[in-house]
CSV table of C-alpha atoms in Angstrom, one decimal:
chain,number,residue,atom,x,y,z
A,1,MET,CA,8.7,-31.4,74.4
A,2,SER,CA,10.7,-28.9,76.3
A,3,GLY,CA,13.4,-26.1,75.8
A,4,ARG,CA,13.5,-24.1,73.0
A,5,GLY,CA,11.8,-26.3,70.6
A,6,GLY,CA,8.5,-26.4,72.8
A,7,TRP,CA,8.5,-22.9,73.1
A,8,TRP,CA,8.5,-22.1,69.7
A,9,ARG,CA,6.0,-25.2,68.8
A,10,GLY,CA,3.7,-24.0,71.5
A,11,LYS,CA,2.8,-20.8,69.4
A,12,SER,CA,0.2,-20.2,67.1
A,13,THR,CA,1.4,-19.3,63.5
A,14,PRO,CA,0.4,-15.5,63.9
A,15,ALA,CA,2.4,-15.4,67.2
A,16,LYS,CA,5.4,-17.1,65.0
A,17,ILE,CA,5.1,-14.8,62.7
A,18,GLU,CA,5.1,-11.9,65.2
A,19,THR,CA,8.1,-13.2,67.1
A,20,TYR,CA,9.9,-13.6,63.7
A,21,THR,CA,9.3,-10.1,62.9
A,22,ARG,CA,10.0,-8.3,66.0
A,23,TRP,CA,13.6,-10.3,66.4
A,24,SER,CA,14.2,-9.1,62.6
A,25,PHE,CA,13.8,-5.5,63.9
A,26,HIS,CA,15.8,-6.3,67.1
A,27,SER,CA,18.4,-7.5,64.8
A,28,PHE,CA,18.6,-4.3,62.8
A,29,PRO,CA,20.9,-2.3,65.6
A,30,PHE,CA,23.9,-5.0,65.3
A,31,ILE,CA,23.5,-4.6,61.3
A,32,GLU,CA,23.6,-1.0,61.8
A,33,VAL,CA,26.6,-0.8,64.0
A,34,ALA,CA,28.5,-3.5,62.1
A,35,THR,CA,27.7,-2.0,58.7
A,36,PHE,CA,28.1,1.7,59.4
A,37,ALA,CA,29.8,2.1,62.5
A,38,LEU,CA,32.9,-0.3,62.6
A,39,PRO,CA,34.3,0.6,59.4
A,40,ALA,CA,35.2,4.0,60.6
A,41,PHE,CA,37.6,2.5,62.8
A,42,GLY,CA,39.6,2.0,59.3
A,43,TYR,CA,39.1,5.3,58.0
A,44,VAL,CA,39.2,7.9,61.0
A,45,PRO,CA,42.1,7.9,63.7
A,46,ALA,CA,41.2,7.9,67.3
A,47,PRO,CA,39.7,9.3,69.5
A,48,VAL,CA,37.3,10.2,66.3
A,49,ASN,CA,36.4,6.8,65.4
A,50,TRP,CA,35.2,6.2,68.8
A,51,ILE,CA,32.9,9.1,69.3
A,52,LEU,CA,31.2,7.8,65.7
A,53,PHE,CA,30.8,4.5,66.9
A,54,LEU,CA,29.4,5.6,70.0
A,55,LEU,CA,27.0,8.1,68.1
A,56,VAL,CA,25.9,5.1,65.9
A,57,SER,CA,25.5,2.8,68.5
A,58,VAL,CA,23.3,5.1,70.6
A,59,HIS,CA,20.8,5.9,67.5
A,60,ALA,CA,20.8,2.3,66.9
A,61,ALA,CA,19.4,1.3,70.2
A,62,LEU,CA,17.1,4.1,70.4
A,63,ALA,CA,16.0,2.8,66.9
A,64,ALA,CA,15.3,-0.6,68.5
A,65,VAL,CA,13.3,0.6,71.3
A,66,THR,CA,11.0,2.8,69.1
A,67,ALA,CA,10.5,-0.2,66.8
A,68,SER,CA,9.5,-2.5,69.7
A,69,LEU,CA,6.8,0.0,70.6
A,70,THR,CA,5.8,1.0,67.5
A,71,LEU,CA,4.9,-2.3,66.4
A,72,ASP,CA,2.9,-2.7,70.0
A,73,TRP,CA,1.0,-0.1,68.6
A,74,THR,CA,0.4,-1.5,65.2
A,75,ARG,CA,-1.0,-4.7,67.2
A,76,GLY,CA,-3.4,-2.2,69.3
A,77,HIS,CA,-1.4,-3.1,72.5
A,78,ARG,CA,-0.6,0.3,73.3
A,79,PRO,CA,-0.9,4.1,72.3
A,80,LEU,CA,1.9,5.6,69.7
A,81,PRO,CA,5.0,6.5,71.1
A,82,VAL,CA,4.7,10.0,69.7
A,83,ARG,CA,7.5,11.3,71.9
A,84,LEU,CA,9.8,8.6,71.0
A,85,LEU,CA,9.2,9.3,67.4
A,86,TRP,CA,10.1,12.8,67.7
A,87,ALA,CA,13.2,11.8,69.6
A,88,LEU,CA,14.2,9.3,67.0
A,89,GLY,CA,13.5,11.8,64.3
A,90,THR,CA,15.7,14.6,65.9
A,91,ALA,CA,18.7,12.2,67.1
A,92,THR,CA,18.4,11.0,63.7
A,93,VAL,CA,19.3,14.4,62.2
A,94,VAL,CA,21.6,15.6,64.9
A,95,ILE,CA,23.9,12.3,65.0
A,96,ALA,CA,23.8,12.1,61.0
A,97,VAL,CA,25.0,15.7,60.7
A,98,VAL,CA,27.8,15.6,63.6
A,99,SER,CA,29.0,12.0,62.2
A,100,LEU,CA,29.3,14.3,58.7
A,101,VAL,CA,31.1,17.3,60.4
A,102,ILE,CA,33.4,15.2,62.6
A,103,ALA,CA,34.5,13.2,59.6
A,104,LEU,CA,35.3,16.0,57.5
A,105,HIS,CA,36.3,18.6,59.6
A,106,GLY,CA,38.1,16.5,62.7
A,107,PRO,CA,41.7,14.8,62.3
A,108,ARG,CA,42.4,13.5,58.9
A,109,GLY,CA,42.8,9.9,58.5
A,110,ALA,CA,43.0,7.5,55.4
A,111,ASP,CA,39.9,8.5,53.8
A,112,ASN,CA,37.3,10.5,55.6
A,113,GLY,CA,35.2,11.3,52.7
A,114,ALA,CA,34.2,7.3,52.6
A,115,ALA,CA,33.5,7.3,56.7
A,116,ALA,CA,31.2,10.5,56.1
A,117,CYS,CA,28.9,8.8,53.4
A,118,THR,CA,29.1,5.6,55.3
A,119,VAL,CA,27.9,7.0,58.7
A,120,PHE,CA,25.8,9.8,57.2
A,121,VAL,CA,23.5,7.6,55.0
A,122,GLY,CA,23.2,4.6,57.4
A,123,VAL,CA,22.3,6.7,60.2
A,124,LEU,CA,19.4,8.8,58.1
A,125,SER,CA,18.4,5.2,56.4
A,126,PHE,CA,17.8,3.2,59.7
A,127,GLY,CA,16.0,6.3,61.1
A,128,ILE,CA,13.4,6.9,58.2
A,129,GLY,CA,13.0,2.7,57.9
A,130,THR,CA,12.0,2.8,61.7
A,131,LEU,CA,9.9,6.0,61.6
A,132,ALA,CA,8.0,4.4,58.5
A,133,LEU,CA,6.3,1.9,61.2
A,134,ALA,CA,4.4,4.5,62.5
A,135,VAL,CA,3.3,6.2,58.9
A,136,ARG,CA,0.1,4.3,57.5
A,137,GLU,CA,-0.1,6.1,54.3
A,138,THR,CA,2.2,5.3,51.4
A,139,ARG,CA,2.4,8.6,50.0
A,140,ARG,CA,3.9,10.0,53.0
A,141,MET,CA,6.2,7.4,53.3
A,142,VAL,CA,7.5,8.3,49.8
A,143,TYR,CA,7.6,12.1,50.8
A,144,GLY,CA,9.6,10.9,54.0
A,145,VAL,CA,12.1,9.1,52.0
A,146,LEU,CA,12.7,11.8,49.2
A,147,GLY,CA,12.7,14.5,52.0
A,148,ALA,CA,15.4,12.6,53.7
A,149,ALA,CA,17.4,12.3,50.3
A,150,LEU,CA,17.2,15.8,49.6
A,151,GLY,CA,18.0,16.9,53.1
A,152,ALA,CA,20.9,14.8,52.8
A,153,GLY,CA,22.4,16.5,49.8
A,154,ALA,CA,21.7,19.7,51.1
A,155,VAL,CA,23.5,19.1,54.5
A,156,ALA,CA,26.4,17.5,52.4
A,157,VAL,CA,27.0,20.9,50.3
A,158,ALA,CA,26.9,22.9,53.5
A,159,ALA,CA,29.4,20.9,55.3
A,160,GLY,CA,31.7,21.3,52.1
A,161,VAL,CA,31.2,18.0,50.3
A,162,PRO,CA,31.5,18.7,46.5
A,163,ALA,CA,28.4,18.7,44.4
A,164,PRO,CA,29.1,15.1,43.2
A,165,GLY,CA,29.9,13.5,46.3
A,166,ALA,CA,26.4,15.3,47.5
A,167,ALA,CA,24.4,14.0,44.8
A,168,VAL,CA,26.0,10.5,45.4
A,169,ALA,CA,25.0,10.7,49.2
A,170,ALA,CA,21.3,11.5,48.2
A,171,GLY,CA,21.3,8.8,45.7
A,172,ALA,CA,22.2,6.5,48.1
A,173,THR,CA,20.0,7.9,51.0
A,174,VAL,CA,17.0,7.1,48.3
A,175,LEU,CA,18.0,3.8,47.9
A,176,ALA,CA,18.8,2.7,51.4
A,177,ALA,CA,16.2,4.4,53.1
A,178,GLY,CA,13.5,3.4,50.4
A,179,PHE,CA,14.7,-0.5,51.2
A,180,PHE,CA,14.3,-0.1,55.0
A,181,THR,CA,11.2,1.4,54.6
A,182,PHE,CA,9.5,-1.1,52.2
A,183,THR,CA,11.0,-4.0,54.6
A,184,SER,CA,9.5,-2.2,57.9
A,185,VAL,CA,6.1,-1.3,55.9
A,186,PHE,CA,6.1,-5.1,54.4
A,187,SER,CA,6.4,-6.5,57.8
A,188,VAL,CA,3.8,-4.7,59.1
A,189,TRP,CA,1.7,-5.8,56.8
A,190,LEU,CA,2.4,-9.4,56.6
A,191,LEU,CA,2.0,-9.7,60.5
A,192,ASN,CA,-1.3,-7.6,60.2
A,193,ALA,CA,-2.7,-10.0,57.3
A,194,VAL,CA,-1.7,-13.3,59.3
A,195,TYR,CA,-3.6,-11.9,62.2
A,196,GLU,CA,-6.7,-11.2,60.0
A,197,LEU,CA,-6.5,-14.7,58.1
A,198,ASP,CA,-6.5,-16.5,61.9
A,199,GLU,CA,-9.4,-14.4,62.9
A,200,ALA,CA,-11.3,-15.4,59.6
A,201,ARG,CA,-10.6,-19.0,60.3
A,202,GLU,CA,-11.9,-18.8,64.1
A,203,THR,CA,-14.8,-16.8,62.6
A,204,ARG,CA,-15.8,-19.4,60.3
A,205,ALA,CA,-15.1,-22.2,62.8
A,206,ARG,CA,-17.9,-19.9,65.2
A,207,LEU,CA,-20.2,-19.7,62.2
A,208,ALA,CA,-20.3,-23.2,61.7
A,209,VAL,CA,-21.1,-24.2,64.9
A,210,ALA,CA,-24.0,-21.3,65.0
A,211,GLU,CA,-25.1,-22.9,62.0
A,212,GLU,CA,-25.7,-26.5,63.2
A,213,ARG,CA,-27.2,-25.0,66.5
A,214,LEU,CA,-29.8,-23.1,64.1
A,215,ARG,CA,-30.5,-26.5,62.3
A,216,PHE,CA,-30.9,-28.3,65.7
A,217,GLY,CA,-33.1,-25.7,66.9
A,218,ARG,CA,-35.3,-25.7,63.8
A,219,ASP,CA,-35.6,-29.3,64.1
A,220,LEU,CA,-36.5,-29.0,68.0
A,221,HIS,CA,-39.3,-26.2,66.8
A,222,ASP,CA,-41.1,-28.3,63.9
A,223,VAL,CA,-41.4,-31.3,66.2
A,224,MET,CA,-42.4,-29.5,69.3
A,225,GLY,CA,-44.3,-26.5,68.2
A,226,ARG,CA,-47.2,-28.0,66.8
A,227,ASN,CA,-47.6,-31.1,69.7
A,228,LEU,CA,-47.2,-28.5,72.3
A,229,ALA,CA,-50.0,-26.1,70.7
A,230,VAL,CA,-52.3,-29.2,70.6
A,231,VAL,CA,-51.7,-30.3,74.2
A,232,ALA,CA,-52.6,-26.8,75.3
A,233,LEU,CA,-55.7,-26.5,73.2
A,234,LYS,CA,-56.6,-30.2,74.8
A,235,SER,CA,-55.8,-29.5,78.2
A,236,GLU,CA,-57.9,-26.2,78.2
A,237,LEU,CA,-60.8,-28.1,76.7
A,238,ALA,CA,-59.9,-30.8,79.4
A,239,VAL,CA,-60.4,-27.9,82.2
A,240,GLN,CA,-63.4,-26.8,80.9
A,241,LEU,CA,-65.1,-29.9,80.5
A,242,ALA,CA,-64.1,-31.1,84.0
A,243,GLN,CA,-65.4,-27.7,85.5
A,244,ARG,CA,-68.9,-28.5,84.1
A,245,GLY,CA,-68.6,-32.3,85.4
A,246,ARG,CA,-68.7,-33.7,81.8
A,247,PRO,CA,-66.9,-37.0,81.4
A,248,GLU,CA,-65.3,-36.2,78.5
A,249,ALA,CA,-62.3,-34.4,80.3
A,250,VAL,CA,-60.9,-37.9,81.0
A,251,GLU,CA,-60.7,-38.8,77.4
A,252,GLN,CA,-58.9,-35.4,76.7
A,253,MET,CA,-56.6,-35.8,79.2
A,254,ILE,CA,-55.8,-39.4,77.9
A,255,GLU,CA,-55.3,-37.6,74.8
A,256,VAL,CA,-53.0,-35.3,75.9
A,257,GLN,CA,-50.8,-38.1,77.3
A,258,ARG,CA,-50.7,-39.6,74.4
A,259,ILE,CA,-49.6,-36.7,72.5
A,260,ALA,CA,-46.8,-35.7,75.1
A,261,ARG,CA,-45.6,-39.4,74.6
A,262,GLU,CA,-45.7,-39.2,71.1
A,263,THR,CA,-43.6,-35.9,71.2
A,264,GLN,CA,-41.0,-37.4,73.8
A,265,ARG,CA,-40.6,-40.3,71.1
A,266,GLU,CA,-40.1,-37.5,68.3
A,267,VAL,CA,-37.6,-35.5,70.3
A,268,ARG,CA,-35.3,-38.6,71.0
A,269,GLU,CA,-35.4,-39.2,67.3
A,270,VAL,CA,-34.4,-35.7,66.5
A,271,VAL,CA,-31.5,-35.8,69.5
A,272,ARG,CA,-30.3,-39.5,68.2
A,273,GLY,CA,-30.2,-38.2,64.5
A,274,TYR,CA,-27.9,-35.2,66.0
A,275,ARG,CA,-25.8,-37.2,68.1
A,276,GLU,CA,-25.2,-39.9,65.9
A,277,ALA,CA,-22.5,-39.2,63.2
A,278,ASP,CA,-22.1,-40.7,59.5
A,279,LEU,CA,-18.6,-42.0,59.1
A,280,ARG,CA,-18.7,-41.3,55.3
A,281,THR,CA,-20.2,-37.9,56.0
A,282,GLU,CA,-17.8,-36.9,58.6
A,283,LEU,CA,-14.7,-38.2,56.4
A,284,ALA,CA,-16.0,-35.9,53.7
A,285,GLY,CA,-16.4,-33.0,56.0
A,286,ALA,CA,-12.9,-33.7,57.6
A,287,GLN,CA,-11.0,-33.4,54.3
A,288,GLY,CA,-12.9,-30.2,53.2
A,289,VAL,CA,-12.6,-28.4,56.4
A,290,LEU,CA,-8.7,-29.5,56.7
A,291,THR,CA,-8.0,-28.6,53.2
A,292,ALA,CA,-9.8,-25.1,53.6
A,293,ALA,CA,-7.7,-24.4,56.5
A,294,GLY,CA,-4.6,-25.1,54.0
A,295,ILE,CA,-4.0,-28.6,55.4
A,296,ASP,CA,-3.2,-31.2,53.0
A,297,CYS,CA,-5.5,-34.1,53.9
A,298,GLU,CA,-5.8,-37.5,52.6
A,299,VAL,CA,-8.2,-40.0,53.4
A,300,SER,CA,-8.5,-43.6,52.6
A,301,GLY,CA,-10.0,-46.8,53.5
A,302,PRO,CA,-13.5,-49.1,53.3
A,303,VAL,CA,-16.7,-47.4,54.4
A,304,THR,CA,-19.2,-49.4,53.5
A,305,GLY,CA,-20.4,-52.5,55.3
A,306,LEU,CA,-19.6,-51.4,58.8
A,307,PRO,CA,-22.6,-51.8,61.4
A,308,ALA,CA,-24.2,-48.4,62.2
A,309,GLU,CA,-23.0,-48.1,65.6
A,310,ILE,CA,-19.5,-48.5,65.1
A,311,GLN,CA,-19.8,-45.7,62.0
A,312,SER,CA,-21.4,-43.8,64.5
A,313,ALA,CA,-18.6,-44.1,67.0
A,314,LEU,CA,-16.0,-43.9,64.4
A,315,GLY,CA,-17.9,-40.7,63.3
A,316,TRP,CA,-17.2,-38.7,66.2
A,317,VAL,CA,-13.6,-39.6,66.4
A,318,VAL,CA,-13.2,-38.5,63.1
A,319,ARG,CA,-15.0,-35.3,64.0
A,320,GLU,CA,-12.9,-34.8,67.2
A,321,ALA,CA,-9.5,-35.5,65.6
A,322,THR,CA,-10.4,-32.8,62.9
A,323,THR,CA,-11.3,-30.3,65.8
A,324,ASN,CA,-7.8,-31.2,67.6
A,325,VAL,CA,-6.0,-30.7,64.2
A,326,LEU,CA,-7.8,-27.3,63.5
A,327,ARG,CA,-7.4,-25.9,67.1
A,328,HIS,CA,-4.0,-27.3,68.5
A,329,GLY,CA,-0.6,-27.9,67.0
A,330,ASP,CA,0.2,-26.2,63.7
A,331,ALA,CA,0.0,-29.0,61.2
A,332,ALA,CA,0.3,-28.9,57.3
A,333,ARG,CA,-0.4,-32.6,56.6
A,334,CYS,CA,-3.2,-34.4,57.9
A,335,ALA,CA,-3.8,-38.5,57.0
A,336,VAL,CA,-6.9,-40.1,58.0
A,337,SER,CA,-6.9,-44.1,57.2
A,338,LEU,CA,-9.5,-46.7,57.4
A,339,ARG,CA,-8.5,-50.4,57.6
A,340,VAL,CA,-10.5,-53.6,58.5
A,341,ALA,CA,-8.4,-56.7,59.1
A,342,GLU,CA,-8.7,-59.6,61.4
A,343,GLY,CA,-12.3,-58.8,62.5
A,344,ARG,CA,-11.4,-55.1,63.6
A,345,VAL,CA,-11.6,-51.9,62.4
A,346,THR,CA,-8.5,-49.3,63.0
A,347,LEU,CA,-9.0,-45.9,62.1
A,348,THR,CA,-5.9,-43.7,62.5
A,349,VAL,CA,-5.3,-40.2,62.1
A,350,GLU,CA,-2.1,-38.6,61.8
A,351,ASN,CA,-0.8,-35.0,61.3
A,352,ASP,CA,2.5,-33.2,61.5
A,353,GLY,CA,1.5,-30.4,64.1
A,354,ALA,CA,2.1,-32.0,67.7
A,355,PRO,CA,2.4,-29.2,70.0
A,356,GLY,CA,5.2,-30.7,72.1
A,357,SER,CA,2.9,-32.9,73.6
A,358,GLY,CA,4.8,-35.8,75.9
A,359,THR,CA,3.5,-39.3,76.4
A,360,SER,CA,1.1,-41.2,74.5
A,361,THR,CA,-1.9,-42.4,76.2
A,362,SER,CA,-4.1,-45.4,75.6
A,363,THR,CA,-7.2,-46.1,76.8
A,364,GLY,CA,-9.3,-49.1,76.6
A,365,SER,CA,-12.8,-49.5,76.6
A,366,ARG,CA,-13.4,-50.8,80.0
A,367,THR,CA,-10.8,-48.5,82.0
A,368,ASP,CA,-11.3,-44.7,82.7
A,369,ALA,CA,-13.7,-44.4,79.9
A,370,GLY,CA,-15.8,-41.6,80.9
A,371,THR,CA,-13.3,-39.5,83.0
A,372,ALA,CA,-11.6,-36.7,81.9
A,373,GLU,CA,-8.2,-35.2,83.6
A,374,PRO,CA,-8.6,-32.4,85.8
A,375,GLY,CA,-8.0,-29.0,83.9
A,376,ARG,CA,-8.3,-31.0,80.6
A,377,GLY,CA,-11.1,-30.9,77.7
A,378,SER,CA,-13.7,-33.5,77.8
A,379,GLY,CA,-13.2,-34.6,74.0
A,380,LEU,CA,-11.3,-37.4,74.5
A,381,ALA,CA,-13.5,-38.7,77.6
A,382,GLY,CA,-16.5,-38.5,75.1
A,383,LEU,CA,-14.8,-40.5,72.4
A,384,ARG,CA,-13.6,-43.3,75.2
A,385,GLU,CA,-17.1,-43.2,76.4
A,386,ARG,CA,-18.5,-43.8,72.9
A,387,LEU,CA,-16.2,-46.2,71.9
A,388,ARG,CA,-16.5,-48.2,75.3
A,389,GLU,CA,-20.2,-48.5,73.8
A,390,VAL,CA,-18.8,-50.9,71.1
A,391,ASP,CA,-15.8,-52.3,72.9
A,392,GLY,CA,-13.4,-50.1,71.3
A,393,VAL,CA,-9.8,-48.8,72.3
A,394,LEU,CA,-8.6,-45.3,72.0
A,395,ARG,CA,-4.9,-44.3,71.6
A,396,ALA,CA,-3.7,-40.9,71.2
A,397,GLY,CA,-0.2,-39.3,71.7
A,398,ALA,CA,3.3,-38.5,69.8
A,399,ALA,CA,4.8,-40.9,67.1
A,400,GLY,CA,8.0,-39.7,67.0
A,401,GLY,CA,9.4,-36.3,65.8
A,402,ASP,CA,6.3,-33.7,65.3
A,403,LEU,CA,3.9,-36.0,64.7
A,404,PHE,CA,0.6,-37.1,66.6
A,405,ARG,CA,-1.1,-39.9,66.0
A,406,LEU,CA,-4.9,-40.8,67.0
A,407,THR,CA,-6.0,-44.4,66.8
A,408,ALA,CA,-9.4,-45.8,67.3
A,409,GLU,CA,-9.8,-49.6,67.0
A,410,VAL,CA,-13.2,-51.3,67.3
A,411,PRO,CA,-14.0,-55.1,66.9
A,412,LEU,CA,-16.4,-55.8,64.7
A,413,PRO,CA,-19.5,-58.5,65.1
A,414,PRO,CA,-18.8,-61.9,63.9
A,415,ASP,CA,-22.2,-61.7,61.4
A,416,SER,CA,-21.2,-58.1,60.0
A,417,ILE,CA,-17.4,-58.6,59.0
A,418,PRO,CA,-17.6,-57.2,55.4
A,419,GLU,CA,-16.5,-59.1,52.6
A,420,GLN,CA,-13.4,-57.0,50.9
A,421,ALA,CA,-10.3,-57.5,48.8
A,422,PRO,CA,-7.1,-58.5,50.6
A,423,ALA,CA,-4.8,-55.5,52.0
A,424,PRO,CA,-3.2,-53.5,49.4
A,425,GLU,CA,0.2,-54.8,50.7
A,426,ARG,CA,-0.3,-58.2,50.6
A,427,ALA,CA,-0.1,-59.5,46.8
A,428,PRO,CA,-3.0,-61.8,45.6
A,429,ALA,CA,-2.6,-65.2,45.8
A,430,SER,CA,-1.8,-67.4,42.6
A,431,GLU,CA,-3.6,-70.3,41.4
A,432,PRO,CA,-1.8,-73.9,41.3
A,433,GLY,CA,-1.3,-73.1,37.6
A,434,GLY,CA,0.6,-69.8,38.4
A,435,SER,CA,-2.2,-67.5,37.2
A,436,PRO,CA,-3.6,-64.9,39.8
A,437,ARG,CA,-6.3,-66.0,41.6
A,438,PRO,CA,-9.5,-63.5,41.0
A,439,VAL,CA,-9.6,-60.8,43.5
A,440,PRO,CA,-13.3,-59.9,45.1
A,441,HIS,CA,-14.4,-56.6,44.2
A,442,PRO,CA,-13.6,-54.5,47.0
A,443,VAL,CA,-15.8,-52.3,49.0
A,444,SER,CA,-16.3,-48.5,48.1
A,445,GLU,CA,-13.6,-46.3,49.4
A,446,VAL,CA,-13.3,-42.7,50.2
A,447,THR,CA,-10.5,-41.0,48.2
A,448,PRO,CA,-9.4,-37.3,48.3
């Protein structure tokens, strides 16, 4: 998928939140100009209205640049733009005071007082809200809003605004500046929280991998440690006996050979147990992991009665598909279904977080099963290799809209097809008398 949808869908959830936050701040200049500068054309005659418009536009542009660079600072991408913040603060005070003086003491229009309060309060509010991005302590933010309100009231009185009007200007500044300050602080907090949650999920995945490696290492240590110690002792004894010309050295080396072969067999059993995946365990684990990651996961279908090699192959399909759902795309729902019909087992994993992929691919058991495309991961190639051992077929690709579907089909040996109830969508047959025919007890299922 290309275009804007592909660009947006290709982003991770934290990147989407960051893009939305940045564009929200990019829209603030237009809101400031439209709300506080354009109404001046209806209240103040030319050319004073154009002067107010240009002053507010300059302030809005400066605030937008400051907000963008300060957001980079909050994400740790650049140092804090101190000079730009001082420039914005100075421009906010100067433009607000100049706008107030021009509106009150310039050419008289229809309602210079309304224009004065609008421009004055608007510039102060947007300026304080933008400066709050560089403040981490809530107390300082509150002091900034209250200080701006008191300063607005004092400047209004000094410029000749009556006391009631100055109080209104101070109150309006508290409300507007407080709102924009809260908006800025909440946006930064939300952005940081999303990134922290994403890092925590990655850390949890790395810890799970590390725990599995430790378990495998412990199993190998238990198998190899004792046997290697015995091999070392018997080899040393055989050397000493050989140096003395004793015939028992041959017996000791034969024993060493036997222990080495036994150790090799035990290591193969450990590796085989590590590489084989139990389908029921993998389905339950996939549901638990996806649910913990905030993805609604539904698992259904019969599990028991399948041959061990087929369960192992399908278990690896479930494991790889779960990993792809977590690492790629942005899924909110995932459905895993297992169906046995017409001598074939069909495993389907479908999620709504397709990362804008293009075409669907289908790979049989005898074609390109062990190759991976250049630059691609080897996960699907490994699944094809495992499915080829059981004459299986793997299909993966977009299924329309934002759906991504992975399907694995494996034929069942004739002597291992489990007896099960008819498919849920088929109604049970009836006896000639009209009563329903008894349905055999279904095999156990994994339910979410």
